[in-house]
Short mmCIF file of C-alpha atoms and ligand atoms in Angstrom, two decimals:
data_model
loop_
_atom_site.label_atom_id
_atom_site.label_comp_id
_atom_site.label_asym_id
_atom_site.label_seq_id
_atom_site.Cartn_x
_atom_site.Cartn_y
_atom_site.Cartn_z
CA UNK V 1 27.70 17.81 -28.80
CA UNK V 2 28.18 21.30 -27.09
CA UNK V 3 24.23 21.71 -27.40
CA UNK V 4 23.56 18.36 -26.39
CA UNK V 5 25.11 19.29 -23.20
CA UNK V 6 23.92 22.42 -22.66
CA UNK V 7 20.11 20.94 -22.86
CA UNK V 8 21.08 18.34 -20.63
CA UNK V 9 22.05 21.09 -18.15
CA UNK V 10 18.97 23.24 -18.48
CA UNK V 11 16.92 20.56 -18.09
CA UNK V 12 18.58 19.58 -14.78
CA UNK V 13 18.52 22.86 -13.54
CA UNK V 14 14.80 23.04 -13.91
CA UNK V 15 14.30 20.51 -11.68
CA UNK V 16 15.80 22.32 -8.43
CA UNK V 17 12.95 23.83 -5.76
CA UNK V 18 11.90 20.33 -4.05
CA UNK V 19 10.00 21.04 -0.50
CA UNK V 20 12.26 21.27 2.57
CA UNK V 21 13.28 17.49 3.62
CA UNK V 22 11.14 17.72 6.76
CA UNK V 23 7.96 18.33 5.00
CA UNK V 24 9.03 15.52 2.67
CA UNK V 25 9.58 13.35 5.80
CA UNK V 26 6.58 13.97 6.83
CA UNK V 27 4.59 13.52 3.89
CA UNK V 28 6.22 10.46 2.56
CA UNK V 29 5.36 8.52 6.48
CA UNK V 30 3.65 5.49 5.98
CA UNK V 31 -0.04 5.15 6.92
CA UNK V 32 -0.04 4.81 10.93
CA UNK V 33 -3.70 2.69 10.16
CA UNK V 34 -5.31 0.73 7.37
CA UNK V 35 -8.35 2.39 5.35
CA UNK V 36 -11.49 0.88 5.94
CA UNK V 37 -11.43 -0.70 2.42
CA UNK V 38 -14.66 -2.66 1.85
CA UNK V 39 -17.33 -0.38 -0.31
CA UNK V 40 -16.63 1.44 -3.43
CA UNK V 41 -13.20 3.45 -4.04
CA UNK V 42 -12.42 6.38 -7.27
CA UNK V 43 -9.22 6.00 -8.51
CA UNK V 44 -8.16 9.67 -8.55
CA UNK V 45 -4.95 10.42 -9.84
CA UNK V 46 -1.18 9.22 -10.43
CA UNK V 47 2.30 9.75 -10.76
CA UNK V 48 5.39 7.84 -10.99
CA UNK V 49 8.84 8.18 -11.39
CA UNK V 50 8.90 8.10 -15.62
CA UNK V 51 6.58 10.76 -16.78
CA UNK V 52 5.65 8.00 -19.53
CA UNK V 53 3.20 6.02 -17.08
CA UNK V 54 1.37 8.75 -16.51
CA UNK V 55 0.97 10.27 -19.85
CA UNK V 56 -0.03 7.01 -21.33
CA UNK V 57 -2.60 6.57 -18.48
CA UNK V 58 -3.77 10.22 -19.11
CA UNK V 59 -3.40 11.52 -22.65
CA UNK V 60 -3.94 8.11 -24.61
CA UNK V 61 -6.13 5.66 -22.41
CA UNK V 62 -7.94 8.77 -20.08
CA UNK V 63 -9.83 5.77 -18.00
CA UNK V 64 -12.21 6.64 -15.34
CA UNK V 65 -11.25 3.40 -13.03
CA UNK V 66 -13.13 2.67 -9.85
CA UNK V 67 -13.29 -0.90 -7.21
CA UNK V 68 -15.89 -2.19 -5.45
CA UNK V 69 -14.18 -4.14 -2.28
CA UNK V 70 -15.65 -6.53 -0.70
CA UNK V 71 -13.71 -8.77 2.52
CA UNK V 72 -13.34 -12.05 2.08
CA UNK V 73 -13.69 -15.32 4.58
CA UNK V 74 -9.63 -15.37 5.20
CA UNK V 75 -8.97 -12.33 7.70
CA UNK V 76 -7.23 -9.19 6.09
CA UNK V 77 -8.20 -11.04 2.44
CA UNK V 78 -10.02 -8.99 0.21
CA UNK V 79 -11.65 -8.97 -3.18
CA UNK V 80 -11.48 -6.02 -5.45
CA UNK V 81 -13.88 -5.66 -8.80
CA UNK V 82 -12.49 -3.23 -10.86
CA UNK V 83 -14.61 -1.05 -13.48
CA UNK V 84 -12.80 0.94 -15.75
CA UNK V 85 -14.14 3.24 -18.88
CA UNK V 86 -12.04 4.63 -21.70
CA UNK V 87 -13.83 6.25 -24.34
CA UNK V 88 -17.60 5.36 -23.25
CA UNK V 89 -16.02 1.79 -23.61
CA UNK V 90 -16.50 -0.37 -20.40
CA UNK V 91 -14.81 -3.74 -18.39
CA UNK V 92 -14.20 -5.20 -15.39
CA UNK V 93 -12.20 -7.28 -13.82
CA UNK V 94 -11.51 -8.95 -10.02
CA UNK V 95 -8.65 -9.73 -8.12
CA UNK V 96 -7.83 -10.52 -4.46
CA UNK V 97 -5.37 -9.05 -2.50
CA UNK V 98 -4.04 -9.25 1.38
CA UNK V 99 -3.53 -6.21 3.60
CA UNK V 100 -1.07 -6.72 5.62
CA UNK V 101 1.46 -4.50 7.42
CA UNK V 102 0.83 -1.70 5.87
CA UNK V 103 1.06 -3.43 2.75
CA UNK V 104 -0.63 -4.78 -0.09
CA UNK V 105 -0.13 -7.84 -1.88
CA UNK V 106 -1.63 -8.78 -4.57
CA UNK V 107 -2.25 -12.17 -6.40
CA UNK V 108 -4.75 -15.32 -5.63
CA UNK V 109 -5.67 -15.94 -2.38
CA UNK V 110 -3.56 -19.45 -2.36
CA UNK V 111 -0.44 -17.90 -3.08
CA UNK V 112 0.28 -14.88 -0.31
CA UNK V 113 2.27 -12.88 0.09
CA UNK V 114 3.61 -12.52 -3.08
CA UNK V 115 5.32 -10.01 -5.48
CA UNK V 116 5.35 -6.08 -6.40
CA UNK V 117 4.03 -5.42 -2.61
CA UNK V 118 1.92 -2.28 -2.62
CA UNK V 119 2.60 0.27 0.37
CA UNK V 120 0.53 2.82 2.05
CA UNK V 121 1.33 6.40 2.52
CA UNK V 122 -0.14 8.57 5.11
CA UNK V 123 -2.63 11.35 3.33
CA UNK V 124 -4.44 14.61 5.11
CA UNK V 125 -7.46 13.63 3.29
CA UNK V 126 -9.37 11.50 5.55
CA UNK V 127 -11.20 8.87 2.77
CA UNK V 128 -8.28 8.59 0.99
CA UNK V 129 -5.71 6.52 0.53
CA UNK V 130 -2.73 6.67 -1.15
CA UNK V 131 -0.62 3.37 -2.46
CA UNK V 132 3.35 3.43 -3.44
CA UNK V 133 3.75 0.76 -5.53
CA UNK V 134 6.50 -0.79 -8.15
CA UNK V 135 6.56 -2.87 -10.97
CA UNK V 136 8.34 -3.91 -13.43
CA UNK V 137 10.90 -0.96 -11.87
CA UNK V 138 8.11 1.77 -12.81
CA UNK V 139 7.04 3.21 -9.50
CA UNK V 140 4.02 4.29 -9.04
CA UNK V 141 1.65 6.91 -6.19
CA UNK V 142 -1.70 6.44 -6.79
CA UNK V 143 -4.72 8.06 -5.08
CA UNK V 144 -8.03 6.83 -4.42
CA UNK V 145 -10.46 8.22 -2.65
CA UNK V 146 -14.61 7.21 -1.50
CA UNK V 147 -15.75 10.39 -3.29
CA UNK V 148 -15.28 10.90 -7.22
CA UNK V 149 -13.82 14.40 -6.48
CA UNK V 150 -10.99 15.59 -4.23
CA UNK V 151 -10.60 19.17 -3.21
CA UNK V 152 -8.04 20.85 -4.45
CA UNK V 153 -6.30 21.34 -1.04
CA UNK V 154 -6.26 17.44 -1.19
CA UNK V 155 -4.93 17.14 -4.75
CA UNK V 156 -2.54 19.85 -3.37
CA UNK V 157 -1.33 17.52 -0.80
CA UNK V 158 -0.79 14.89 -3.11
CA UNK V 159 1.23 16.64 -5.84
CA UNK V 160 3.75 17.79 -2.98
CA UNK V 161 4.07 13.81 -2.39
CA UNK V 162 5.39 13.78 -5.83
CA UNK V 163 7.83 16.38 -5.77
CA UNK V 164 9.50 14.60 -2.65
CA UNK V 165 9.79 11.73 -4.80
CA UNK V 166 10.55 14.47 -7.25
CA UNK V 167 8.70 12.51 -9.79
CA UNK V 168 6.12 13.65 -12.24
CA UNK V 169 2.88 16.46 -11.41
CA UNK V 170 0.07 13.70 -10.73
CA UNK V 171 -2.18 13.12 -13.62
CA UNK V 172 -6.33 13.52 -12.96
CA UNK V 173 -8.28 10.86 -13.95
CA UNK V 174 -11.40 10.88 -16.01
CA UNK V 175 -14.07 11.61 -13.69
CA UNK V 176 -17.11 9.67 -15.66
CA UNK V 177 -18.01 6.85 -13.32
CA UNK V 178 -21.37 6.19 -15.21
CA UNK V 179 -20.83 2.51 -15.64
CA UNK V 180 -24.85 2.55 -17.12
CA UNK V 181 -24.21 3.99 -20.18
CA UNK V 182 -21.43 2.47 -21.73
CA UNK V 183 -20.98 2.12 -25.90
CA UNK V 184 -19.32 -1.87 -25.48
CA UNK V 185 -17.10 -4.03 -23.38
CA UNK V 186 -13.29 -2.38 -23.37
CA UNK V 187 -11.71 -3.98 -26.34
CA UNK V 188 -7.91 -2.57 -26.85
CA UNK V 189 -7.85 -4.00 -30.40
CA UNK V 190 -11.41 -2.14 -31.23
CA UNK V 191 -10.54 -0.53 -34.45
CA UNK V 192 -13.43 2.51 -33.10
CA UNK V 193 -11.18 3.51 -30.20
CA UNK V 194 -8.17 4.43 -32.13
CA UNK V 195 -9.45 7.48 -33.61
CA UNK V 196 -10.84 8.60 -30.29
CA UNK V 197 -7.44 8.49 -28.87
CA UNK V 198 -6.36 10.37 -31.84
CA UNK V 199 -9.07 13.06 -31.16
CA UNK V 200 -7.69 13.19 -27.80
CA UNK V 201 -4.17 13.48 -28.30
CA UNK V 202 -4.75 15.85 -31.07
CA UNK V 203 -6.35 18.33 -28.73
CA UNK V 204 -3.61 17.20 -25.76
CA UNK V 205 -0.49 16.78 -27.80
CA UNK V 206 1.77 18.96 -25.54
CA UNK V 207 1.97 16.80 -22.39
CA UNK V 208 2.68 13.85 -23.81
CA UNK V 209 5.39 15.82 -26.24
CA UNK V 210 7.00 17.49 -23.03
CA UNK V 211 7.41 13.90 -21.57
CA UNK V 212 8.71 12.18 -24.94
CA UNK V 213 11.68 14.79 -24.97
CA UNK V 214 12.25 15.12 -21.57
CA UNK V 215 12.46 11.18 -21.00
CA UNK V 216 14.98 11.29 -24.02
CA UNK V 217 17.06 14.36 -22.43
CA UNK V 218 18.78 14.47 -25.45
CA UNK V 219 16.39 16.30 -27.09
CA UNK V 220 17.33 19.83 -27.72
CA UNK V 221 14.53 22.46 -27.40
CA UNK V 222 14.43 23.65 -31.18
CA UNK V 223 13.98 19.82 -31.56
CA UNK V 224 10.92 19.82 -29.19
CA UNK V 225 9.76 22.77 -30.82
CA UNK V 226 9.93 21.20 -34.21
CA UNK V 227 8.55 18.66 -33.57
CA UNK V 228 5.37 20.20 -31.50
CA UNK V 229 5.28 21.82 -34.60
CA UNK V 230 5.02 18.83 -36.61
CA UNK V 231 2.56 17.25 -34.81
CA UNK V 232 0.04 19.84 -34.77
CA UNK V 233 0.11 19.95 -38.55
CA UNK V 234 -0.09 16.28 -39.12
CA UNK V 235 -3.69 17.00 -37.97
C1 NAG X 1 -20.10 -4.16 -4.21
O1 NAG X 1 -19.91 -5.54 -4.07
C2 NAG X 1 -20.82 -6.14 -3.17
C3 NAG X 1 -20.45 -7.59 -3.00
O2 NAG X 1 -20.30 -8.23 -4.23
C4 NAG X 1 -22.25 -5.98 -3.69
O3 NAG X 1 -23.16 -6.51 -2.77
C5 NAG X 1 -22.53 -4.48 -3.88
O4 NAG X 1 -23.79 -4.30 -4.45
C6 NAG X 1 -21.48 -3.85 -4.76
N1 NAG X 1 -21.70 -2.43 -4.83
C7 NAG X 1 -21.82 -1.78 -5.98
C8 NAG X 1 -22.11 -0.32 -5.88
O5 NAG X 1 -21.69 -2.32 -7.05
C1 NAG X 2 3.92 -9.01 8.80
O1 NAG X 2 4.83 -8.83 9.85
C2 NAG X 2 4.92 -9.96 10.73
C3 NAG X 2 5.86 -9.57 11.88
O2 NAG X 2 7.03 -8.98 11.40
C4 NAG X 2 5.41 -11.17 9.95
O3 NAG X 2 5.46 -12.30 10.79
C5 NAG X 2 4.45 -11.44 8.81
O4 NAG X 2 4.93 -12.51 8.00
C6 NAG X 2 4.31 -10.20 7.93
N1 NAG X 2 3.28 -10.46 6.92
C7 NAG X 2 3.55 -10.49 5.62
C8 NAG X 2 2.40 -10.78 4.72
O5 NAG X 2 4.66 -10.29 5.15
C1 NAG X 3 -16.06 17.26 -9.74
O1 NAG X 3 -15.69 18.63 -9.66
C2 NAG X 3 -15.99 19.36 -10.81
C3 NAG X 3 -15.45 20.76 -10.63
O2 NAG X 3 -14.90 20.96 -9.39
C4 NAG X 3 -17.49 19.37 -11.05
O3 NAG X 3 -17.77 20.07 -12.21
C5 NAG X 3 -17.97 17.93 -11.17
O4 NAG X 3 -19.37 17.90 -11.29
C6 NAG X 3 -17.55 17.13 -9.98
N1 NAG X 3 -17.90 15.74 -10.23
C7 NAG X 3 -18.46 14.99 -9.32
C8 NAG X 3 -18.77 13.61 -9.74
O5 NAG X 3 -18.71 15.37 -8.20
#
């Protein structure tokens, strides 16, 4: 029990050295004006408040995810079609949403303004824009941008928004937005992508083992250790 406790402290410890509360304050305003969002958009990283999202997103899925958007006839209604590539594997899919306020609501155009609204944060990079949303009580930053690449003053920027929150570093997206070449249509149950993922966590395994024992904080580091240790020879 003694251990148990002293983990717990180290752990919490590590977490001190958040930006001054006036940057924060800054950085966390929402946007003062609404993106100009038909045309295409790069999803370009995330991070939420459970380090799980993310390492999900980015160690076993590793999409590449971009939207065409397109406004519809209802003002402030718009339709986004998704593309989104895991593994050479390819889909798409479409969805409405209404901007409004500053927000973003998303579900059929019959039915605004409904759940898990979507807010907008302010961001130095000029065609970006940055969404805080929640569901399911996971929150979520996301960053998307008109150009497949930020700097990394920009991605700077960003990962400071997340230590205000003083949630997870922002994961980087795949970057592969060649929706020409794809292997098949995105299949979850494809027996082919399993191994793939495999390949990838194999290589990746440290991430996603940092988050497993953190989330459970009652891991104790010669656990962690052990079972880094474990993992890397299972291969
Ligand atoms: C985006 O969607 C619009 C409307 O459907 C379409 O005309 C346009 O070609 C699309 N752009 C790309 C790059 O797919
Ligand atoms: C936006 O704000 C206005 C004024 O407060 C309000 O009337 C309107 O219902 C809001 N829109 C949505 C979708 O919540
Ligand atoms: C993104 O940046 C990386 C390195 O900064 C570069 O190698 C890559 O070609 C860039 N990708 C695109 C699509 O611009």
């Amino acid at each position: 029990m003694k251990t148990l406790c002293v983990a717990v402290v180290v752990l919490s410890l590590t977490s001190v050295g958040q930006p001054a509360p006036l940057v924060c304050e800054k950085l966390l305003k929402p946007a003062d004006k609404a993106p100009d969002f038909p045309g295409i958009w790069y999803f370009i990283a995330l991070t939420s408040d459970t380090c799980v999202v993310t390492t999900l997103l980015n160690y076993v899925l590793w999409p590449s995810y971009s939207m065409n958007i397109t406004s519809m006839n209802t003002p402030n209604v718009y339709n986004a079609n998704y593309r989104i590539k895991t593994y050479g594997y390819c889909g798409t899919e479409s969805e409405d949403f209404l901007f409004e306020n500053n927000t973003v609501f998303d579900d059929d155009v019959n039915n605004f303004p409904v759940i898990q609204p979507e807010m907008l944060l302010q961001s130095g990079c000029s065609d970006c824009f940055i969404v805080k949303r929640k569901d399911k009580n996971i929150d979520m930053l996301m960053l998307f941008s008109r150009r497949q690449n930020v700097s990394a003053a920009e991605l700077n920027e960003f990962e400071k928004q997340a230590e205000c929150l003083g949630w997870a570093k922002p994961e980087v997206l795949n970057s592969d937005h060649d929706f020409e070449n794809c292997l098949d249509d995105v299949d979850i149950d494809n027996p082919e992508l399993l191994p793939l993922i495999f390949q990838r966590l194999r290589n990746k395994y440290e991430v996603p083992f940092k988050c497993m024992s953190e989330s459970a904080q009652t891991f104790h580091k010669a656990v962690y250790e052990w079972a880094q240790q474990q993992w890397a020879t299972l291969w």
